[in-house]
Amino acid sequence: MVPIADVLKEYLLADTSKQQQHNEPAQTGLVFAKDHTEAPPVTRRLPRFYHKKGTKSNVAKLLEKAKRAHFIAREREAVLSNEELDDLWLAFEKYGRDAPGNDKRISYSHFAQLRSLFSPKFAPFLQPSIYMHFVKDEDGAISAGQFFNYVLRKVSLMQARIDLSEYDSDQDGFITEEELQTYLEDLMPSLNLNTLTKSFHKFYLCTAARKFAFFLDPQRKGKLSIANMLLSPILTEVFELREPDLTKDMERANWFSAYSALRVYGQFLNLDTDKNGMLSRQELARYASGTMTDVFLDRIFQECPTFGGEMDYRSFLDFVLAIENIQTPEAMSYLFRMLDIAKQGYLDEFTILYFFKVSCQHQFTSFQSACDEVSPGCSNQDRGTWPRARAYSRR
């Protein structure tokens, strides 16, 4: 009987030889002339630049899912709870001295004493380096209210980072727009969106997620960086809807409020006269009381994604976000693509005349006065052109 070790050794040697014969041409990835019998020695050592991802077994997927759930649970335990935050504020009231504006001032000696009173979970917030970042008075004390707001903000970001990581399916630090919609859907019960009907939820999720995509994915890669989302004020705007006493003015100014979502979707429905769920050029021309010129409308439908020559709701949201946030670099980049007919990276006098010849007749006495109004900061050598970078600098 042949020993099992010899059989395995022979099998492994044969399998390795087959893999080398099969993979050697693919490793170089080069094509040589017919009179060359083999690749030069240097090219034979070139590594492969692309490795196709293999399919994972069900056991591997379950193991990875369990590992990820364990990691997220451990991270959640490290976040301060509401009860622990209340204990921290009570400690500030106990050891701090009174200050104007119902505030408390806490000295460094008391600040250092807090580290021995609380669990190691508080240690990242009670470091001397953190204390030195705050403005100190003549006695060297800092505002307890400012410090506590810093802790609240940091805890909120940590919690949001963990929550968003749960929806990052491939764990690469990015989430897709569909994964973001799932996150927002789970977040909706905690927001002041009681006036929205269940049938409108899918349109609300599309409206809300599109603002993230417009500002945080300008190159339209189809995924959003979680780190950029945490640093962006857009996520803070979402969390504003958690406030129970949100004023009417704040609600109207918030893109994620029920009022704003219904307003934008109502605009889309009013423009869609044939009720096919899409906007034609003629239908979009009625936007803003028909103030857009024909040439600008043509450019919108040339540059924006369309389906059968008509604009869907997602493209309409990009258009509205650009118009309503025209001072932002993302909106300028969106509109600059419409104006840059020749795709040359700047606007010359011909392009400006092409778009503004109708408005010039009503607002300016001559075309030269229009150019002077648009580009007052251009030097003599730049006169007659309007670069993209200059447009950003004038926002």
GROMACS .gro file of C-alpha atoms in nm:
model
  395
    1MET     CA    1   0.000   0.000   0.000
    2VAL     CA    2   0.134   0.343  -0.103
    3PRO     CA    3   0.169   0.582   0.196
    4ILE     CA    4  -0.082   0.868   0.199
    5ALA     CA    5   0.202   1.123   0.241
    6ASP     CA    6   0.360   1.015  -0.087
    7VAL     CA    7   0.028   1.043  -0.267
    8LEU     CA    8  -0.030   1.398  -0.138
    9LYS     CA    9   0.325   1.499  -0.225
   10GLU     CA   10   0.291   1.370  -0.581
   11TYR     CA   11  -0.048   1.542  -0.621
   12LEU     CA   12   0.082   1.877  -0.496
   13LEU     CA   13   0.388   1.867  -0.721
   14ALA     CA   14   0.173   1.787  -1.026
   15ASP     CA   15  -0.079   2.061  -0.940
   16THR     CA   16   0.196   2.320  -0.892
   17SER     CA   17   0.352   2.230  -1.226
   18LYS     CA   18   0.015   2.272  -1.403
   19GLN     CA   19  -0.044   2.612  -1.242
   20GLN     CA   20   0.298   2.737  -1.347
   21GLN     CA   21   0.240   2.628  -1.708
   22HIS     CA   22  -0.106   2.786  -1.707
   23ASN     CA   23  -0.019   3.116  -1.538
   24GLU     CA   24   0.320   3.198  -1.692
   25PRO     CA   25   0.185   3.372  -2.005
   26ALA     CA   26  -0.073   3.562  -1.796
   27GLN     CA   27   0.189   3.682  -1.546
   28THR     CA   28   0.381   3.875  -1.808
   29GLY     CA   29   0.075   3.994  -1.996
   30LEU     CA   30   0.299   4.078  -2.297
   31VAL     CA   31   0.281   3.987  -2.666
   32PHE     CA   32   0.609   3.926  -2.848
   33ALA     CA   33   0.695   3.902  -3.216
   34LYS     CA   34   0.680   3.565  -3.388
   35ASP     CA   35   1.058   3.531  -3.411
   36HIS     CA   36   1.091   3.560  -3.031
   37THR     CA   37   1.073   3.220  -2.868
   38GLU     CA   38   1.057   3.348  -2.510
   39ALA     CA   39   1.026   3.669  -2.313
   40PRO     CA   40   1.340   3.855  -2.204
   41PRO     CA   41   1.456   3.775  -1.848
   42VAL     CA   42   1.340   4.114  -1.711
   43THR     CA   43   0.985   4.087  -1.844
   44ARG     CA   44   0.948   3.732  -1.712
   45ARG     CA   45   0.976   3.874  -1.360
   46LEU     CA   46   0.698   4.132  -1.407
   47PRO     CA   47   0.418   4.072  -1.156
   48ARG     CA   48   0.053   4.054  -1.241
   49PHE     CA   49  -0.130   4.384  -1.197
   50TYR     CA   50  -0.480   4.239  -1.174
   51HIS     CA   51  -0.604   3.950  -0.968
   52LYS     CA   52  -0.963   3.846  -1.012
   53LYS     CA   53  -1.149   3.817  -0.684
   54GLY     CA   54  -1.251   3.464  -0.609
   55THR     CA   55  -1.596   3.365  -0.488
   56LYS     CA   56  -1.628   3.304  -0.116
   57SER     CA   57  -1.797   2.999   0.024
   58ASN     CA   58  -2.107   3.027   0.240
   59VAL     CA   59  -1.904   2.934   0.547
   60ALA     CA   60  -1.653   3.212   0.475
   61LYS     CA   61  -1.934   3.463   0.428
   62LEU     CA   62  -2.097   3.366   0.757
   63LEU     CA   63  -1.764   3.382   0.937
   64GLU     CA   64  -1.692   3.727   0.794
   65LYS     CA   65  -2.040   3.847   0.891
   66ALA     CA   66  -1.998   3.721   1.247
   67LYS     CA   67  -1.653   3.882   1.276
   68ARG     CA   68  -1.790   4.212   1.155
   69ALA     CA   69  -2.086   4.200   1.395
   70HIS     CA   70  -1.848   4.129   1.684
   71PHE     CA   71  -1.627   4.424   1.587
   72ILE     CA   72  -1.923   4.664   1.562
   73ALA     CA   73  -2.060   4.547   1.898
   74ARG     CA   74  -1.720   4.608   2.058
   75GLU     CA   75  -1.703   4.957   1.907
   76ARG     CA   76  -2.052   5.038   2.034
   77GLU     CA   77  -1.948   4.946   2.387
   78ALA     CA   78  -1.669   5.205   2.368
   79VAL     CA   79  -1.916   5.488   2.294
   80LEU     CA   80  -2.045   5.686   2.590
   81SER     CA   81  -2.412   5.629   2.666
   82ASN     CA   82  -2.665   5.900   2.756
   83GLU     CA   83  -2.644   5.804   3.124
   84GLU     CA   84  -2.265   5.837   3.120
   85LEU     CA   85  -2.289   6.176   2.952
   86ASP     CA   86  -2.532   6.288   3.224
   87ASP     CA   87  -2.283   6.174   3.489
   88LEU     CA   88  -2.011   6.379   3.321
   89TRP     CA   89  -2.221   6.694   3.327
   90LEU     CA   90  -2.315   6.638   3.692
   91ALA     CA   91  -1.942   6.615   3.770
   92PHE     CA   92  -1.887   6.947   3.595
   93GLU     CA   93  -2.160   7.106   3.804
   94LYS     CA   94  -2.006   6.966   4.121
   95TYR     CA   95  -1.641   7.059   4.062
   96GLY     CA   96  -1.683   7.366   3.842
   97ARG     CA   97  -1.727   7.721   3.962
   98ASP     CA   98  -2.010   7.946   3.848
   99ALA     CA   99  -1.957   8.166   3.544
  100PRO     CA  100  -2.176   8.419   3.358
  101GLY     CA  101  -2.443   8.277   3.130
  102ASN     CA  102  -2.532   7.974   3.347
  103ASP     CA  103  -2.197   7.822   3.257
  104LYS     CA  104  -1.934   7.651   3.470
  105ARG     CA  105  -1.557   7.699   3.467
  106ILE     CA  106  -1.338   7.403   3.549
  107SER     CA  107  -0.969   7.422   3.639
  108TYR     CA  108  -0.704   7.178   3.525
  109SER     CA  109  -0.667   7.028   3.873
  110HIS     CA  110  -1.036   6.937   3.881
  111PHE     CA  111  -1.017   6.825   3.516
  112ALA     CA  112  -0.734   6.585   3.604
  113GLN     CA  113  -0.930   6.465   3.905
  114LEU     CA  114  -1.217   6.359   3.679
  115ARG     CA  115  -0.992   6.102   3.513
  116SER     CA  116  -0.969   5.908   3.836
  117LEU     CA  117  -1.343   5.928   3.898
  118PHE     CA  118  -1.463   5.784   3.567
  119SER     CA  119  -1.409   5.458   3.383
  120PRO     CA  120  -1.145   5.413   3.110
  121LYS     CA  121  -1.416   5.486   2.849
  122PHE     CA  122  -1.378   5.857   2.939
  123ALA     CA  123  -0.999   5.855   2.904
  124PRO     CA  124  -0.987   5.972   2.537
  125PHE     CA  125  -1.184   6.285   2.632
  126LEU     CA  126  -0.995   6.368   2.953
  127GLN     CA  127  -0.646   6.398   2.810
  128PRO     CA  128  -0.431   6.704   2.892
  129SER     CA  129  -0.391   6.772   2.518
  130ILE     CA  130  -0.768   6.805   2.487
  131TYR     CA  131  -0.779   7.053   2.775
  132MET     CA  132  -0.512   7.270   2.613
  133HIS     CA  133  -0.721   7.314   2.297
  134PHE     CA  134  -0.984   7.523   2.478
  135VAL     CA  135  -0.966   7.895   2.556
  136LYS     CA  136  -0.863   7.957   2.919
  137ASP     CA  137  -0.942   8.252   3.140
  138GLU     CA  138  -0.699   8.441   3.363
  139ASP     CA  139  -0.711   8.155   3.618
  140GLY     CA  140  -0.639   7.889   3.355
  141ALA     CA  141  -0.992   7.743   3.368
  142ILE     CA  142  -1.198   7.643   3.065
  143SER     CA  143  -1.570   7.654   2.992
  144ALA     CA  144  -1.742   7.335   3.101
  145GLY     CA  145  -2.022   7.399   2.851
  146GLN     CA  146  -1.783   7.423   2.556
  147PHE     CA  147  -1.601   7.110   2.666
  148PHE     CA  148  -1.925   6.918   2.712
  149ASN     CA  149  -2.047   7.024   2.366
  150TYR     CA  150  -1.718   6.895   2.225
  151VAL     CA  151  -1.776   6.558   2.393
  152LEU     CA  152  -2.133   6.544   2.261
  153ARG     CA  153  -2.017   6.621   1.908
  154LYS     CA  154  -1.740   6.361   1.924
  155VAL     CA  155  -1.973   6.094   2.060
  156SER     CA  156  -2.229   6.175   1.791
  157LEU     CA  157  -1.966   6.133   1.518
  158MET     CA  158  -1.844   5.805   1.668
  159GLN     CA  159  -2.200   5.673   1.680
  160ALA     CA  160  -2.267   5.783   1.322
  161ARG     CA  161  -1.941   5.622   1.206
  162ILE     CA  162  -2.042   5.289   1.360
  163ASP     CA  163  -2.395   5.312   1.221
  164LEU     CA  164  -2.273   5.384   0.867
  165SER     CA  165  -2.017   5.102   0.887
  166GLU     CA  166  -2.299   4.853   0.933
  167TYR     CA  167  -2.423   4.940   0.583
  168ASP     CA  168  -2.078   4.919   0.422
  169SER     CA  169  -2.120   4.574   0.270
  170ASP     CA  170  -1.767   4.535   0.131
  171GLN     CA  171  -1.601   4.718   0.425
  172ASP     CA  172  -1.396   4.952   0.205
  173GLY     CA  173  -1.493   5.276   0.383
  174PHE     CA  174  -1.746   5.368   0.113
  175ILE     CA  175  -2.119   5.314   0.079
  176THR     CA  176  -2.329   5.320  -0.234
  177GLU     CA  177  -2.633   5.538  -0.283
  178GLU     CA  178  -2.859   5.236  -0.235
  179GLU     CA  179  -2.687   5.149   0.095
  180LEU     CA  180  -2.726   5.512   0.202
  181GLN     CA  181  -3.098   5.496   0.130
  182THR     CA  182  -3.123   5.187   0.354
  183TYR     CA  183  -2.942   5.376   0.631
  184LEU     CA  184  -3.176   5.675   0.596
  185GLU     CA  185  -3.479   5.447   0.593
  186ASP     CA  186  -3.376   5.297   0.928
  187LEU     CA  187  -3.307   5.649   1.057
  188MET     CA  188  -3.648   5.791   0.957
  189PRO     CA  189  -3.841   5.686   1.273
  190SER     CA  190  -3.609   5.906   1.484
  191LEU     CA  191  -3.663   6.213   1.261
  192ASN     CA  192  -3.954   6.459   1.254
  193LEU     CA  193  -4.112   6.313   0.940
  194ASN     CA  194  -4.451   6.215   1.076
  195THR     CA  195  -4.638   6.401   0.802
  196LEU     CA  196  -4.497   6.179   0.527
  197THR     CA  197  -4.717   5.896   0.404
  198LYS     CA  198  -4.570   5.551   0.360
  199SER     CA  199  -4.624   5.562  -0.016
  200PHE     CA  200  -4.399   5.868  -0.037
  201HIS     CA  201  -4.108   5.711   0.153
  202LYS     CA  202  -3.926   5.585  -0.157
  203PHE     CA  203  -3.937   5.932  -0.314
  204TYR     CA  204  -3.819   6.087   0.010
  205LEU     CA  205  -3.524   5.846   0.031
  206CYS     CA  206  -3.426   5.926  -0.326
  207THR     CA  207  -3.451   6.300  -0.254
  208ALA     CA  208  -3.246   6.277   0.066
  209ALA     CA  209  -2.973   6.049  -0.068
  210ARG     CA  210  -2.930   6.258  -0.380
  211LYS     CA  211  -2.798   6.556  -0.185
  212PHE     CA  212  -2.520   6.339  -0.042
  213ALA     CA  213  -2.436   6.211  -0.390
  214PHE     CA  214  -2.442   6.557  -0.548
  215PHE     CA  215  -2.202   6.718  -0.300
  216LEU     CA  216  -1.986   6.422  -0.192
  217ASP     CA  217  -1.962   6.230  -0.519
  218PRO     CA  218  -1.907   6.502  -0.782
  219GLN     CA  219  -1.728   6.260  -1.018
  220ARG     CA  220  -2.028   6.024  -1.005
  221LYS     CA  221  -1.830   5.714  -0.904
  222GLY     CA  222  -2.141   5.568  -0.743
  223LYS     CA  223  -2.005   5.553  -0.386
  224LEU     CA  224  -1.961   5.793  -0.096
  225SER     CA  225  -1.672   5.814   0.148
  226ILE     CA  226  -1.792   5.759   0.506
  227ALA     CA  227  -1.514   5.988   0.635
  228ASN     CA  228  -1.629   6.270   0.406
  229MET     CA  229  -1.989   6.218   0.515
  230LEU     CA  230  -1.892   6.257   0.881
  231LEU     CA  231  -1.699   6.577   0.811
  232SER     CA  232  -1.973   6.721   0.592
  233PRO     CA  233  -2.245   6.952   0.730
  234ILE     CA  234  -2.498   6.751   0.530
  235LEU     CA  235  -2.513   6.475   0.792
  236THR     CA  236  -2.554   6.739   1.063
  237GLU     CA  237  -2.847   6.877   0.864
  238VAL     CA  238  -3.010   6.534   0.880
  239PHE     CA  239  -2.961   6.509   1.256
  240GLU     CA  240  -3.125   6.851   1.302
  241LEU     CA  241  -3.456   6.680   1.235
  242ARG     CA  242  -3.419   6.495   1.565
  243GLU     CA  243  -3.494   6.819   1.749
  244PRO     CA  244  -3.850   6.807   1.888
  245ASP     CA  245  -3.897   7.185   1.871
  246LEU     CA  246  -3.782   7.255   1.516
  247THR     CA  247  -3.896   7.599   1.402
  248LYS     CA  248  -4.083   7.654   1.078
  249ASP     CA  249  -3.797   7.854   0.931
  250MET     CA  250  -3.544   7.581   1.008
  251GLU     CA  251  -3.777   7.320   0.862
  252ARG     CA  252  -3.819   7.515   0.539
  253ALA     CA  253  -3.442   7.564   0.504
  254ASN     CA  254  -3.363   7.196   0.571
  255TRP     CA  255  -3.341   6.985   0.253
  256PHE     CA  256  -3.427   6.667   0.447
  257SER     CA  257  -3.745   6.795   0.609
  258ALA     CA  258  -4.086   6.672   0.501
  259TYR     CA  259  -4.175   7.021   0.380
  260SER     CA  260  -3.871   7.044   0.152
  261ALA     CA  261  -3.909   6.693   0.011
  262LEU     CA  262  -4.277   6.750  -0.070
  263ARG     CA  263  -4.196   7.088  -0.223
  264VAL     CA  264  -3.934   6.950  -0.463
  265TYR     CA  265  -4.143   6.646  -0.557
  266GLY     CA  266  -4.444   6.872  -0.606
  267GLN     CA  267  -4.242   7.083  -0.849
  268PHE     CA  268  -4.155   6.771  -1.045
  269LEU     CA  269  -4.519   6.660  -1.064
  270ASN     CA  270  -4.638   7.005  -1.170
  271LEU     CA  271  -4.384   7.015  -1.452
  272ASP     CA  272  -4.469   6.661  -1.567
  273THR     CA  273  -4.778   6.754  -1.766
  274ASP     CA  274  -4.805   6.423  -1.953
  275LYS     CA  275  -4.770   6.226  -1.625
  276ASN     CA  276  -4.514   5.977  -1.758
  277GLY     CA  277  -4.273   6.024  -1.467
  278MET     CA  278  -4.016   6.205  -1.686
  279LEU     CA  279  -3.955   6.565  -1.791
  280SER     CA  280  -3.914   6.664  -2.152
  281ARG     CA  281  -3.734   6.979  -2.262
  282GLN     CA  282  -4.063   7.159  -2.305
  283GLU     CA  283  -4.179   7.058  -1.958
  284LEU     CA  284  -3.856   7.165  -1.785
  285ALA     CA  285  -3.879   7.501  -1.967
  286ARG     CA  286  -4.165   7.590  -1.731
  287TYR     CA  287  -3.930   7.574  -1.428
  288ALA     CA  288  -3.882   7.906  -1.246
  289SER     CA  289  -4.169   8.063  -1.441
  290GLY     CA  290  -4.001   7.993  -1.774
  291THR     CA  291  -3.699   8.222  -1.715
  292MET     CA  292  -3.439   7.984  -1.864
  293THR     CA  293  -3.322   8.051  -2.217
  294ASP     CA  294  -3.360   7.799  -2.497
  295VAL     CA  295  -2.985   7.757  -2.544
  296PHE     CA  296  -2.936   7.678  -2.174
  297LEU     CA  297  -3.217   7.421  -2.184
  298ASP     CA  298  -3.052   7.258  -2.485
  299ARG     CA  299  -2.725   7.230  -2.296
  300ILE     CA  300  -2.896   7.076  -1.993
  301PHE     CA  301  -3.037   6.793  -2.201
  302GLN     CA  302  -2.705   6.749  -2.383
  303GLU     CA  303  -2.500   6.712  -2.064
  304CYS     CA  304  -2.739   6.553  -1.812
  305PRO     CA  305  -2.831   6.182  -1.821
  306THR     CA  306  -3.158   6.138  -2.007
  307PHE     CA  307  -3.375   5.844  -2.102
  308GLY     CA  308  -3.529   5.872  -2.445
  309GLY     CA  309  -3.451   6.243  -2.444
  310GLU     CA  310  -3.631   6.303  -2.113
  311MET     CA  311  -3.505   6.373  -1.761
  312ASP     CA  312  -3.589   6.143  -1.468
  313TYR     CA  313  -3.641   6.246  -1.107
  314ARG     CA  314  -3.278   6.185  -1.004
  315SER     CA  315  -3.145   6.414  -1.275
  316PHE     CA  316  -3.407   6.672  -1.181
  317LEU     CA  317  -3.283   6.662  -0.821
  318ASP     CA  318  -2.927   6.734  -0.939
  319PHE     CA  319  -3.060   7.028  -1.138
  320VAL     CA  320  -3.254   7.170  -0.841
  321LEU     CA  321  -2.959   7.125  -0.603
  322ALA     CA  322  -2.736   7.314  -0.845
  323ILE     CA  323  -2.983   7.601  -0.887
  324GLU     CA  324  -3.063   7.634  -0.515
  325ASN     CA  325  -2.697   7.607  -0.404
  326ILE     CA  326  -2.538   7.806  -0.683
  327GLN     CA  327  -2.267   7.953  -0.457
  328THR     CA  328  -2.111   7.611  -0.385
  329PRO     CA  329  -1.821   7.468  -0.590
  330GLU     CA  330  -2.023   7.156  -0.674
  331ALA     CA  331  -2.307   7.363  -0.821
  332MET     CA  332  -2.059   7.579  -1.013
  333SER     CA  333  -1.897   7.270  -1.159
  334TYR     CA  334  -2.239   7.137  -1.262
  335LEU     CA  335  -2.340   7.462  -1.432
  336PHE     CA  336  -1.997   7.518  -1.584
  337ARG     CA  337  -2.038   7.195  -1.782
  338MET     CA  338  -2.352   7.343  -1.934
  339LEU     CA  339  -2.177   7.666  -2.030
  340ASP     CA  340  -1.849   7.516  -2.157
  341ILE     CA  341  -1.976   7.427  -2.505
  342ALA     CA  342  -1.635   7.350  -2.654
  343LYS     CA  343  -1.516   7.167  -2.338
  344GLN     CA  344  -1.205   7.384  -2.327
  345GLY     CA  345  -1.205   7.462  -1.954
  346TYR     CA  346  -1.289   7.833  -1.986
  347LEU     CA  347  -1.558   8.062  -2.126
  348ASP     CA  348  -1.462   8.299  -2.407
  349GLU     CA  349  -1.656   8.595  -2.538
  350PHE     CA  350  -1.826   8.387  -2.803
  351THR     CA  351  -1.961   8.144  -2.540
  352ILE     CA  352  -2.082   8.425  -2.316
  353LEU     CA  353  -2.252   8.592  -2.611
  354TYR     CA  354  -2.410   8.261  -2.712
  355PHE     CA  355  -2.585   8.226  -2.376
  356PHE     CA  356  -2.650   8.586  -2.280
  357LYS     CA  357  -2.742   8.756  -2.605
  358VAL     CA  358  -3.110   8.764  -2.507
  359SER     CA  359  -3.052   8.887  -2.152
  360CYS     CA  360  -2.801   9.148  -2.275
  361GLN     CA  361  -3.073   9.319  -2.474
  362HIS     CA  362  -3.272   9.378  -2.154
  363GLN     CA  363  -3.000   9.439  -1.894
  364PHE     CA  364  -2.701   9.591  -2.074
  365THR     CA  365  -2.653   9.859  -2.340
  366SER     CA  366  -2.379   9.664  -2.519
  367PHE     CA  367  -2.202   9.331  -2.513
  368GLN     CA  368  -1.881   9.494  -2.385
  369SER     CA  369  -2.064   9.619  -2.078
  370ALA     CA  370  -2.191   9.264  -2.018
  371CYS     CA  371  -1.833   9.129  -2.031
  372ASP     CA  372  -1.720   9.401  -1.790
  373GLU     CA  373  -2.001   9.303  -1.551
  374VAL     CA  374  -1.918   8.932  -1.567
  375SER     CA  375  -1.537   8.958  -1.544
  376PRO     CA  376  -1.438   9.277  -1.360
  377GLY     CA  377  -1.136   9.104  -1.201
  378CYS     CA  378  -0.975   8.978  -1.522
  379SER     CA  379  -0.636   9.116  -1.618
  380ASN     CA  380  -0.568   9.247  -1.968
  381GLN     CA  381  -0.420   8.918  -2.085
  382ASP     CA  382  -0.719   8.728  -1.941
  383ARG     CA  383  -0.977   8.967  -2.085
  384GLY     CA  384  -1.222   8.776  -2.300
  385THR     CA  385  -1.193   8.446  -2.111
  386TRP     CA  386  -1.353   8.317  -1.792
  387PRO     CA  387  -1.164   8.015  -1.651
  388ARG     CA  388  -1.324   7.758  -1.426
  389ALA     CA  389  -1.079   7.834  -1.142
  390ARG     CA  390  -1.166   8.207  -1.157
  391ALA     CA  391  -1.536   8.121  -1.137
  392TYR     CA  392  -1.472   7.926  -0.816
  393SER     CA  393  -1.270   8.210  -0.664
  394ARG     CA  394  -1.558   8.458  -0.713
  395ARG     CA  395  -1.819   8.256  -0.526
   0.00000   0.00000   0.00000
